[in-house]
């Protein structure tokens, strides 16, 4: 059996990691060495660039038909902390960004029990009417599967309607952990792993790029994380449709799994580095600064991450409700440029599809 040094040598030679290789490297390699390997791989893919964009989120509702144990965002109908934005409220929010150089509108929220695909197609059309120059990256695979099924359509039919309405990309949420036994423990009533893959495969076949996520740091093991990434790598080998992978750290405030606690920053960095090494066919690894906080995000740039997401402008509550560092997350372009420079890289503005601006 190879030791971690032998595997590291093979990584440096550009060889693909197996599950066993990854497990040995993940568990045994010093953190500094993983950072070195991941940084070399990142530089081979994106040079000295760290990507960001000018974006904001719309979270139409936190009402949800599912009740995942890790979720701090969902509220039941009638709760004083629940919201369900009207079309007029969404229009008003979008109008606030006219003329501000925004290139992406990110729309995700709870899986509303009453809304089907036609409701969301109308939402996209309204957004595009106000901000025609901005890409709409909208709805997790779980949201998409529910709204399409509710309308009695096949996945490819539903995606076609959304594309015609103006949807440009699909975010990566809802993946959580693909292992079916772990998923049954943390989100037993949520859409399945198979549904998630069905939607992303169909999106790729329709010419729509997407991202992929992984929720880590709860009841899963390193083996489950590796399995998750290898399943993504397999689909990417087939379709080439993923733009970025985003490891999402479980935050434990305000949910029914709070007693678990949170993993250390060293685990975050190890996970980011291994993401870059395992997902050799996914172009970008994102350190989502809203979830990690700004300090850890800066460190992540030395562990393989080449994207930090965007300006956000205090437009998302998903992680702040779970106890993230920034209760009102926003970051200026100057801050992002300074962060990249301190880490020895160059900040480059991108659009949703990673075209440089």
mmCIF file of C-alpha atoms in Angstrom:
data_model
loop_
_atom_site.group_PDB
_atom_site.id
_atom_site.type_symbol
_atom_site.label_atom_id
_atom_site.label_comp_id
_atom_site.label_asym_id
_atom_site.label_seq_id
_atom_site.Cartn_x
_atom_site.Cartn_y
_atom_site.Cartn_z
ATOM 1 C CA UNK A 1 0.000 0.000 0.000
ATOM 2 C CA UNK A 2 1.373 3.408 -0.954
ATOM 3 C CA UNK A 3 2.037 5.986 1.714
ATOM 4 C CA UNK A 4 0.956 9.581 1.362
ATOM 5 C CA UNK A 5 4.326 10.712 -0.010
ATOM 6 C CA UNK A 6 4.082 8.262 -2.904
ATOM 7 C CA UNK A 7 0.556 9.459 -3.660
ATOM 8 C CA UNK A 8 1.658 13.101 -3.468
ATOM 9 C CA UNK A 9 4.370 12.377 -6.023
ATOM 10 C CA UNK A 10 1.772 10.902 -8.349
ATOM 11 C CA UNK A 11 -0.453 13.958 -7.859
ATOM 12 C CA UNK A 12 2.456 16.180 -8.838
ATOM 13 C CA UNK A 13 2.813 14.088 -11.999
ATOM 14 C CA UNK A 14 -0.827 14.776 -12.858
ATOM 15 C CA UNK A 15 -2.238 11.341 -12.060
ATOM 16 C CA UNK A 16 -5.894 10.969 -11.049
ATOM 17 C CA UNK A 17 -6.658 10.015 -7.443
ATOM 18 C CA UNK A 18 -8.598 6.872 -6.609
ATOM 19 C CA UNK A 19 -10.841 6.642 -3.539
ATOM 20 C CA UNK A 20 -8.102 4.785 -1.623
ATOM 21 C CA UNK A 21 -5.455 7.291 -2.690
ATOM 22 C CA UNK A 22 -7.647 10.164 -1.591
ATOM 23 C CA UNK A 23 -8.359 8.609 1.804
ATOM 24 C CA UNK A 24 -4.673 8.053 2.525
ATOM 25 C CA UNK A 25 -3.724 11.560 1.405
ATOM 26 C CA UNK A 26 -6.609 13.166 3.295
ATOM 27 C CA UNK A 27 -5.812 11.412 6.569
ATOM 28 C CA UNK A 28 -2.036 11.254 6.531
ATOM 29 C CA UNK A 29 -0.563 14.162 4.582
ATOM 30 C CA UNK A 30 0.439 17.244 6.601
ATOM 31 C CA UNK A 31 -1.892 20.154 6.048
ATOM 32 C CA UNK A 32 0.902 22.331 4.659
ATOM 33 C CA UNK A 33 1.717 19.706 2.033
ATOM 34 C CA UNK A 34 -1.914 19.433 0.949
ATOM 35 C CA UNK A 35 -1.945 23.207 0.581
ATOM 36 C CA UNK A 36 1.158 23.067 -1.581
ATOM 37 C CA UNK A 37 -0.288 20.346 -3.817
ATOM 38 C CA UNK A 38 -3.650 22.105 -4.140
ATOM 39 C CA UNK A 39 -2.054 25.471 -4.889
ATOM 40 C CA UNK A 40 0.042 23.905 -7.660
ATOM 41 C CA UNK A 41 -3.103 22.352 -9.150
ATOM 42 C CA UNK A 42 -4.976 25.635 -8.815
ATOM 43 C CA UNK A 43 -2.176 27.521 -10.584
ATOM 44 C CA UNK A 44 -2.197 24.957 -13.390
ATOM 45 C CA UNK A 45 -5.915 25.633 -13.895
ATOM 46 C CA UNK A 46 -6.287 29.369 -13.263
ATOM 47 C CA UNK A 47 -2.805 30.790 -12.826
ATOM 48 C CA UNK A 48 -2.611 33.642 -10.346
ATOM 49 C CA UNK A 49 -6.307 34.529 -10.697
ATOM 50 C CA UNK A 50 -8.941 34.589 -7.965
ATOM 51 C CA UNK A 51 -12.415 35.137 -9.363
ATOM 52 C CA UNK A 52 -15.278 37.220 -7.992
ATOM 53 C CA UNK A 53 -18.468 38.726 -9.370
ATOM 54 C CA UNK A 54 -20.956 41.484 -8.657
ATOM 55 C CA UNK A 55 -24.081 39.716 -7.515
ATOM 56 C CA UNK A 56 -27.017 39.745 -5.176
ATOM 57 C CA UNK A 57 -29.433 37.092 -3.961
ATOM 58 C CA UNK A 58 -33.188 36.862 -4.001
ATOM 59 C CA UNK A 59 -34.572 34.441 -1.424
ATOM 60 C CA UNK A 60 -38.298 34.519 -2.201
ATOM 61 C CA UNK A 61 -39.419 32.496 0.818
ATOM 62 C CA UNK A 62 -38.240 30.451 3.775
ATOM 63 C CA UNK A 63 -41.423 28.382 3.774
ATOM 64 C CA UNK A 64 -40.509 24.857 2.725
ATOM 65 C CA UNK A 65 -42.206 21.517 2.235
ATOM 66 C CA UNK A 66 -39.068 19.810 3.586
ATOM 67 C CA UNK A 67 -37.742 20.001 7.134
ATOM 68 C CA UNK A 68 -34.052 19.082 6.988
ATOM 69 C CA UNK A 69 -32.366 18.563 10.329
ATOM 70 C CA UNK A 70 -29.363 20.744 9.468
ATOM 71 C CA UNK A 71 -31.427 23.691 8.216
ATOM 72 C CA UNK A 72 -31.585 26.946 10.186
ATOM 73 C CA UNK A 73 -33.397 28.805 7.410
ATOM 74 C CA UNK A 74 -36.806 27.136 7.159
ATOM 75 C CA UNK A 75 -39.748 28.479 9.122
ATOM 76 C CA UNK A 76 -43.285 27.068 9.301
ATOM 77 C CA UNK A 77 -46.214 29.009 7.923
ATOM 78 C CA UNK A 78 -47.459 31.460 10.531
ATOM 79 C CA UNK A 79 -44.076 31.938 12.180
ATOM 80 C CA UNK A 80 -43.167 35.590 12.819
ATOM 81 C CA UNK A 81 -39.796 34.789 11.180
ATOM 82 C CA UNK A 82 -41.343 33.373 7.990
ATOM 83 C CA UNK A 83 -41.514 35.363 4.766
ATOM 84 C CA UNK A 84 -43.053 34.896 1.344
ATOM 85 C CA UNK A 85 -42.155 37.771 -0.982
ATOM 86 C CA UNK A 86 -44.746 39.082 -3.404
ATOM 87 C CA UNK A 87 -43.902 39.713 -7.040
ATOM 88 C CA UNK A 88 -44.010 43.451 -6.319
ATOM 89 C CA UNK A 89 -41.515 43.094 -3.452
ATOM 90 C CA UNK A 90 -39.146 41.147 -5.684
ATOM 91 C CA UNK A 91 -39.480 43.766 -8.440
ATOM 92 C CA UNK A 92 -38.672 46.524 -5.948
ATOM 93 C CA UNK A 93 -35.576 44.688 -4.750
ATOM 94 C CA UNK A 94 -34.322 44.146 -8.289
ATOM 95 C CA UNK A 95 -34.944 47.780 -9.273
ATOM 96 C CA UNK A 96 -32.586 48.779 -6.462
ATOM 97 C CA UNK A 97 -29.696 47.313 -8.482
ATOM 98 C CA UNK A 98 -30.319 49.088 -11.779
ATOM 99 C CA UNK A 99 -27.160 50.866 -12.917
ATOM 100 C CA UNK A 100 -24.932 49.269 -10.273
ATOM 101 C CA UNK A 101 -22.956 46.921 -12.503
ATOM 102 C CA UNK A 102 -24.496 43.712 -11.199
ATOM 103 C CA UNK A 103 -23.872 40.744 -13.506
ATOM 104 C CA UNK A 104 -25.707 37.976 -11.619
ATOM 105 C CA UNK A 105 -28.994 37.522 -9.777
ATOM 106 C CA UNK A 106 -28.902 34.371 -7.642
ATOM 107 C CA UNK A 107 -32.356 32.999 -6.735
ATOM 108 C CA UNK A 108 -32.807 30.203 -4.187
ATOM 109 C CA UNK A 109 -35.139 29.692 -1.255
ATOM 110 C CA UNK A 110 -37.426 27.259 0.430
ATOM 111 C CA UNK A 111 -39.403 24.748 -1.618
ATOM 112 C CA UNK A 112 -42.755 26.525 -1.470
ATOM 113 C CA UNK A 113 -45.687 24.096 -1.231
ATOM 114 C CA UNK A 114 -47.974 26.057 -3.570
ATOM 115 C CA UNK A 115 -45.765 27.380 -6.371
ATOM 116 C CA UNK A 116 -45.073 25.524 -9.588
ATOM 117 C CA UNK A 117 -42.784 26.192 -12.514
ATOM 118 C CA UNK A 118 -45.064 28.767 -14.133
ATOM 119 C CA UNK A 119 -44.832 30.969 -11.047
ATOM 120 C CA UNK A 120 -41.036 30.839 -11.177
ATOM 121 C CA UNK A 121 -40.864 31.382 -14.928
ATOM 122 C CA UNK A 122 -42.838 34.590 -14.377
ATOM 123 C CA UNK A 123 -40.404 35.575 -11.608
ATOM 124 C CA UNK A 124 -37.422 35.135 -13.931
ATOM 125 C CA UNK A 125 -39.095 37.126 -16.719
ATOM 126 C CA UNK A 126 -39.790 39.986 -14.313
ATOM 127 C CA UNK A 127 -36.179 40.021 -13.097
ATOM 128 C CA UNK A 128 -34.835 39.997 -16.655
ATOM 129 C CA UNK A 129 -37.201 42.806 -17.664
ATOM 130 C CA UNK A 130 -35.628 45.031 -15.016
ATOM 131 C CA UNK A 131 -32.004 43.804 -15.284
ATOM 132 C CA UNK A 132 -31.670 42.371 -18.799
ATOM 133 C CA UNK A 133 -27.870 42.536 -18.648
ATOM 134 C CA UNK A 134 -27.629 40.276 -15.570
ATOM 135 C CA UNK A 135 -27.519 36.473 -15.694
ATOM 136 C CA UNK A 136 -30.121 34.646 -13.640
ATOM 137 C CA UNK A 137 -28.675 31.693 -11.738
ATOM 138 C CA UNK A 138 -31.726 30.122 -10.227
ATOM 139 C CA UNK A 139 -33.090 27.314 -8.086
ATOM 140 C CA UNK A 140 -31.427 24.291 -6.593
ATOM 141 C CA UNK A 141 -32.011 20.897 -8.171
ATOM 142 C CA UNK A 142 -34.413 20.071 -5.344
ATOM 143 C CA UNK A 143 -36.455 23.226 -5.987
ATOM 144 C CA UNK A 144 -36.429 22.521 -9.716
ATOM 145 C CA UNK A 145 -37.510 18.907 -9.328
ATOM 146 C CA UNK A 146 -40.438 19.900 -7.080
ATOM 147 C CA UNK A 147 -41.716 22.804 -9.198
ATOM 148 C CA UNK A 148 -41.443 20.806 -12.426
ATOM 149 C CA UNK A 149 -43.177 17.732 -11.006
ATOM 150 C CA UNK A 150 -45.894 19.907 -9.481
ATOM 151 C CA UNK A 151 -46.682 21.160 -12.981
ATOM 152 C CA UNK A 152 -46.838 17.592 -14.298
ATOM 153 C CA UNK A 153 -43.860 18.009 -16.616
ATOM 154 C CA UNK A 154 -40.737 15.993 -17.335
ATOM 155 C CA UNK A 155 -37.457 17.513 -16.135
ATOM 156 C CA UNK A 156 -36.241 18.392 -19.622
ATOM 157 C CA UNK A 157 -39.583 20.031 -20.445
ATOM 158 C CA UNK A 158 -39.485 22.117 -17.292
ATOM 159 C CA UNK A 159 -35.905 23.217 -17.868
ATOM 160 C CA UNK A 160 -36.802 24.262 -21.391
ATOM 161 C CA UNK A 161 -39.536 26.561 -20.046
ATOM 162 C CA UNK A 162 -37.139 28.101 -17.512
ATOM 163 C CA UNK A 163 -34.480 28.653 -20.163
ATOM 164 C CA UNK A 164 -37.052 30.327 -22.413
ATOM 165 C CA UNK A 165 -37.986 32.578 -19.459
ATOM 166 C CA UNK A 166 -34.345 33.648 -19.090
ATOM 167 C CA UNK A 167 -32.620 31.243 -16.694
ATOM 168 C CA UNK A 168 -28.893 31.169 -17.488
ATOM 169 C CA UNK A 169 -27.372 28.786 -14.924
ATOM 170 C CA UNK A 170 -28.230 26.460 -12.043
ATOM 171 C CA UNK A 171 -26.634 26.759 -8.580
ATOM 172 C CA UNK A 172 -25.326 23.713 -6.758
ATOM 173 C CA UNK A 173 -27.425 23.569 -3.598
ATOM 174 C CA UNK A 174 -29.440 20.647 -2.315
ATOM 175 C CA UNK A 175 -26.610 18.161 -2.829
ATOM 176 C CA UNK A 176 -25.845 17.893 0.912
ATOM 177 C CA UNK A 177 -24.168 14.441 1.091
ATOM 178 C CA UNK A 178 -24.916 11.936 -1.651
ATOM 179 C CA UNK A 179 -24.534 8.817 0.499
ATOM 180 C CA UNK A 180 -28.100 7.579 0.815
ATOM 181 C CA UNK A 181 -27.807 6.383 4.426
ATOM 182 C CA UNK A 182 -26.397 9.707 5.639
ATOM 183 C CA UNK A 183 -29.003 11.586 3.619
ATOM 184 C CA UNK A 184 -31.733 9.522 5.288
ATOM 185 C CA UNK A 185 -30.432 10.699 8.673
ATOM 186 C CA UNK A 186 -30.114 14.422 7.969
ATOM 187 C CA UNK A 187 -32.826 15.134 5.366
ATOM 188 C CA UNK A 188 -35.065 12.060 5.122
ATOM 189 C CA UNK A 189 -37.960 13.721 3.277
ATOM 190 C CA UNK A 190 -35.864 15.775 0.878
ATOM 191 C CA UNK A 191 -35.354 15.052 -2.796
ATOM 192 C CA UNK A 192 -33.010 12.149 -3.377
ATOM 193 C CA UNK A 193 -29.469 11.953 -4.670
ATOM 194 C CA UNK A 194 -30.878 10.470 -7.866
ATOM 195 C CA UNK A 195 -33.162 13.502 -8.323
ATOM 196 C CA UNK A 196 -30.245 15.887 -7.843
ATOM 197 C CA UNK A 197 -28.222 14.115 -10.520
ATOM 198 C CA UNK A 198 -31.211 13.832 -12.855
ATOM 199 C CA UNK A 199 -31.722 17.599 -12.820
ATOM 200 C CA UNK A 200 -28.053 18.507 -13.273
ATOM 201 C CA UNK A 201 -27.556 15.955 -16.038
ATOM 202 C CA UNK A 202 -30.624 17.318 -17.842
ATOM 203 C CA UNK A 203 -29.406 20.901 -17.387
ATOM 204 C CA UNK A 204 -26.033 20.015 -18.872
ATOM 205 C CA UNK A 205 -27.682 18.233 -21.792
ATOM 206 C CA UNK A 206 -29.778 21.370 -22.386
ATOM 207 C CA UNK A 207 -26.620 23.488 -22.521
ATOM 208 C CA UNK A 208 -27.009 24.999 -19.048
ATOM 209 C CA UNK A 209 -23.938 25.115 -16.818
ATOM 210 C CA UNK A 210 -24.309 24.435 -13.108
ATOM 211 C CA UNK A 211 -22.372 24.319 -9.866
ATOM 212 C CA UNK A 212 -22.192 21.545 -7.279
ATOM 213 C CA UNK A 213 -22.005 21.692 -3.492
ATOM 214 C CA UNK A 214 -21.295 19.391 -0.558
ATOM 215 C CA UNK A 215 -22.485 19.974 2.996
ATOM 216 C CA UNK A 216 -19.766 18.637 5.297
ATOM 217 C CA UNK A 217 -18.859 18.639 8.969
ATOM 218 C CA UNK A 218 -21.922 16.964 10.518
ATOM 219 C CA UNK A 219 -22.450 13.184 10.792
ATOM 220 C CA UNK A 220 -20.625 12.152 7.621
ATOM 221 C CA UNK A 221 -17.117 10.659 7.430
ATOM 222 C CA UNK A 222 -14.179 11.490 5.187
ATOM 223 C CA UNK A 223 -15.104 8.419 3.148
ATOM 224 C CA UNK A 224 -18.545 9.949 2.525
ATOM 225 C CA UNK A 225 -16.962 13.196 1.368
ATOM 226 C CA UNK A 226 -14.690 11.326 -1.040
ATOM 227 C CA UNK A 227 -17.634 9.305 -2.380
ATOM 228 C CA UNK A 228 -19.560 12.539 -2.912
ATOM 229 C CA UNK A 229 -16.769 14.111 -4.930
ATOM 230 C CA UNK A 230 -16.163 10.989 -6.986
ATOM 231 C CA UNK A 231 -19.836 10.846 -7.984
ATOM 232 C CA UNK A 232 -19.548 14.458 -9.166
ATOM 233 C CA UNK A 233 -16.325 13.691 -10.999
ATOM 234 C CA UNK A 234 -18.081 10.856 -12.788
ATOM 235 C CA UNK A 235 -20.900 13.062 -14.068
ATOM 236 C CA UNK A 236 -18.409 15.736 -15.066
ATOM 237 C CA UNK A 237 -16.510 13.162 -17.109
ATOM 238 C CA UNK A 238 -19.756 12.516 -18.999
ATOM 239 C CA UNK A 239 -21.162 16.033 -19.440
ATOM 240 C CA UNK A 240 -18.511 18.649 -18.624
ATOM 241 C CA UNK A 241 -21.330 20.815 -17.294
ATOM 242 C CA UNK A 242 -20.073 21.838 -13.849
ATOM 243 C CA UNK A 243 -18.404 25.230 -13.547
ATOM 244 C CA UNK A 244 -17.487 25.088 -9.881
ATOM 245 C CA UNK A 245 -17.535 22.957 -6.749
ATOM 246 C CA UNK A 246 -18.453 24.619 -3.465
ATOM 247 C CA UNK A 247 -17.783 22.810 -0.161
ATOM 248 C CA UNK A 248 -20.299 24.169 2.372
ATOM 249 C CA UNK A 249 -19.472 23.916 6.051
ATOM 250 C CA UNK A 250 -22.273 22.827 8.366
ATOM 251 C CA UNK A 251 -23.044 25.677 10.776
ATOM 252 C CA UNK A 252 -24.852 24.575 13.903
ATOM 253 C CA UNK A 253 -26.857 27.531 15.167
ATOM 254 C CA UNK A 254 -30.632 27.240 15.283
ATOM 255 C CA UNK A 255 -31.238 23.743 13.948
ATOM 256 C CA UNK A 256 -32.004 20.305 15.330
ATOM 257 C CA UNK A 257 -28.431 19.049 14.919
ATOM 258 C CA UNK A 258 -26.853 21.827 16.977
ATOM 259 C CA UNK A 259 -25.346 19.458 19.538
ATOM 260 C CA UNK A 260 -22.936 18.165 16.878
ATOM 261 C CA UNK A 261 -20.854 21.339 16.922
ATOM 262 C CA UNK A 262 -18.718 22.536 14.030
ATOM 263 C CA UNK A 263 -15.466 21.252 12.561
ATOM 264 C CA UNK A 264 -12.204 23.161 12.954
ATOM 265 C CA UNK A 265 -10.803 25.535 10.349
ATOM 266 C CA UNK A 266 -8.053 22.992 9.655
ATOM 267 C CA UNK A 267 -10.771 20.588 8.499
ATOM 268 C CA UNK A 268 -12.155 23.305 6.221
ATOM 269 C CA UNK A 269 -8.752 23.829 4.626
ATOM 270 C CA UNK A 270 -8.096 20.108 4.259
ATOM 271 C CA UNK A 271 -11.508 19.682 2.606
ATOM 272 C CA UNK A 272 -10.863 22.534 0.175
ATOM 273 C CA UNK A 273 -7.445 21.179 -0.768
ATOM 274 C CA UNK A 274 -8.755 17.664 -1.338
ATOM 275 C CA UNK A 275 -11.627 19.077 -3.400
ATOM 276 C CA UNK A 276 -9.107 20.685 -5.748
ATOM 277 C CA UNK A 277 -7.069 17.471 -5.989
ATOM 278 C CA UNK A 278 -9.959 15.017 -6.414
ATOM 279 C CA UNK A 279 -12.079 17.097 -8.795
ATOM 280 C CA UNK A 280 -9.435 17.335 -11.480
ATOM 281 C CA UNK A 281 -12.065 17.925 -14.174
ATOM 282 C CA UNK A 282 -14.048 20.711 -12.458
ATOM 283 C CA UNK A 283 -12.572 24.091 -13.408
ATOM 284 C CA UNK A 284 -13.136 26.054 -10.210
ATOM 285 C CA UNK A 285 -13.214 25.509 -6.455
ATOM 286 C CA UNK A 286 -15.154 28.181 -4.589
ATOM 287 C CA UNK A 287 -14.522 29.276 -1.019
ATOM 288 C CA UNK A 288 -17.920 30.834 -0.364
ATOM 289 C CA UNK A 289 -16.923 33.730 1.855
ATOM 290 C CA UNK A 290 -20.395 34.228 3.336
ATOM 291 C CA UNK A 291 -20.211 30.744 4.846
ATOM 292 C CA UNK A 292 -16.525 30.638 5.860
ATOM 293 C CA UNK A 293 -16.109 34.253 6.908
ATOM 294 C CA UNK A 294 -13.523 36.566 5.401
ATOM 295 C CA UNK A 295 -10.488 35.370 7.369
ATOM 296 C CA UNK A 296 -10.916 31.687 6.551
ATOM 297 C CA UNK A 297 -11.703 32.563 2.933
ATOM 298 C CA UNK A 298 -8.386 34.349 2.642
ATOM 299 C CA UNK A 299 -6.610 31.269 4.003
ATOM 300 C CA UNK A 300 -8.566 29.106 1.561
ATOM 301 C CA UNK A 301 -6.768 30.809 -1.326
ATOM 302 C CA UNK A 302 -3.620 28.957 -0.207
ATOM 303 C CA UNK A 303 -5.496 25.635 -0.291
ATOM 304 C CA UNK A 304 -6.708 25.422 -3.868
ATOM 305 C CA UNK A 305 -9.679 27.790 -4.004
ATOM 306 C CA UNK A 306 -9.738 30.153 -6.986
ATOM 307 C CA UNK A 307 -13.164 31.753 -6.484
ATOM 308 C CA UNK A 308 -14.700 33.596 -3.518
ATOM 309 C CA UNK A 309 -18.196 34.350 -4.904
ATOM 310 C CA UNK A 310 -19.359 37.949 -5.022
ATOM 311 C CA UNK A 311 -20.376 41.213 -3.450
ATOM 312 C CA UNK A 312 -23.664 39.748 -2.048
ATOM 313 C CA UNK A 313 -24.718 43.129 -0.576
ATOM 314 C CA UNK A 314 -26.481 41.718 2.490
ATOM 315 C CA UNK A 315 -28.972 39.835 0.345
ATOM 316 C CA UNK A 316 -28.780 36.308 1.777
ATOM 317 C CA UNK A 317 -29.924 35.003 5.152
ATOM 318 C CA UNK A 318 -29.257 31.279 4.721
ATOM 319 C CA UNK A 319 -25.912 31.268 6.533
ATOM 320 C CA UNK A 320 -26.427 34.245 8.824
ATOM 321 C CA UNK A 321 -29.459 32.438 10.289
ATOM 322 C CA UNK A 322 -27.151 29.450 10.930
ATOM 323 C CA UNK A 323 -24.621 31.503 12.882
ATOM 324 C CA UNK A 324 -22.123 32.576 10.202
ATOM 325 C CA UNK A 325 -19.622 35.294 11.104
ATOM 326 C CA UNK A 326 -21.196 38.063 9.023
ATOM 327 C CA UNK A 327 -24.743 38.734 10.152
ATOM 328 C CA UNK A 328 -25.182 41.148 7.246
ATOM 329 C CA UNK A 329 -22.835 39.820 4.568
ATOM 330 C CA UNK A 330 -21.426 42.205 1.988
ATOM 331 C CA UNK A 331 -17.968 42.671 0.516
ATOM 332 C CA UNK A 332 -16.783 45.456 -1.762
ATOM 333 C CA UNK A 333 -14.753 44.928 -4.907
ATOM 334 C CA UNK A 334 -11.823 46.697 -3.238
ATOM 335 C CA UNK A 335 -11.987 44.302 -0.282
ATOM 336 C CA UNK A 336 -11.934 41.301 -2.595
ATOM 337 C CA UNK A 337 -8.994 42.671 -4.534
ATOM 338 C CA UNK A 338 -7.090 43.300 -1.317
ATOM 339 C CA UNK A 339 -7.881 39.806 -0.036
ATOM 340 C CA UNK A 340 -6.524 38.195 -3.189
ATOM 341 C CA UNK A 341 -3.410 40.380 -3.149
ATOM 342 C CA UNK A 342 -2.607 39.516 0.477
ATOM 343 C CA UNK A 343 -2.755 35.832 -0.490
ATOM 344 C CA UNK A 344 -0.399 36.411 -3.423
ATOM 345 C CA UNK A 345 -3.001 36.296 -6.187
ATOM 346 C CA UNK A 346 -4.786 38.671 -8.548
ATOM 347 C CA UNK A 347 -8.525 39.299 -8.289
ATOM 348 C CA UNK A 348 -10.354 39.024 -11.599
ATOM 349 C CA UNK A 349 -13.990 39.954 -12.101
ATOM 350 C CA UNK A 350 -16.042 37.311 -13.920
ATOM 351 C CA UNK A 351 -19.562 36.745 -15.055
ATOM 352 C CA UNK A 352 -21.696 33.737 -14.132
ATOM 353 C CA UNK A 353 -20.026 31.544 -16.765
ATOM 354 C CA UNK A 354 -16.485 32.613 -15.817
ATOM 355 C CA UNK A 355 -15.953 34.922 -18.741
ATOM 356 C CA UNK A 356 -13.505 37.557 -17.523
ATOM 357 C CA UNK A 357 -14.829 41.119 -17.433
#
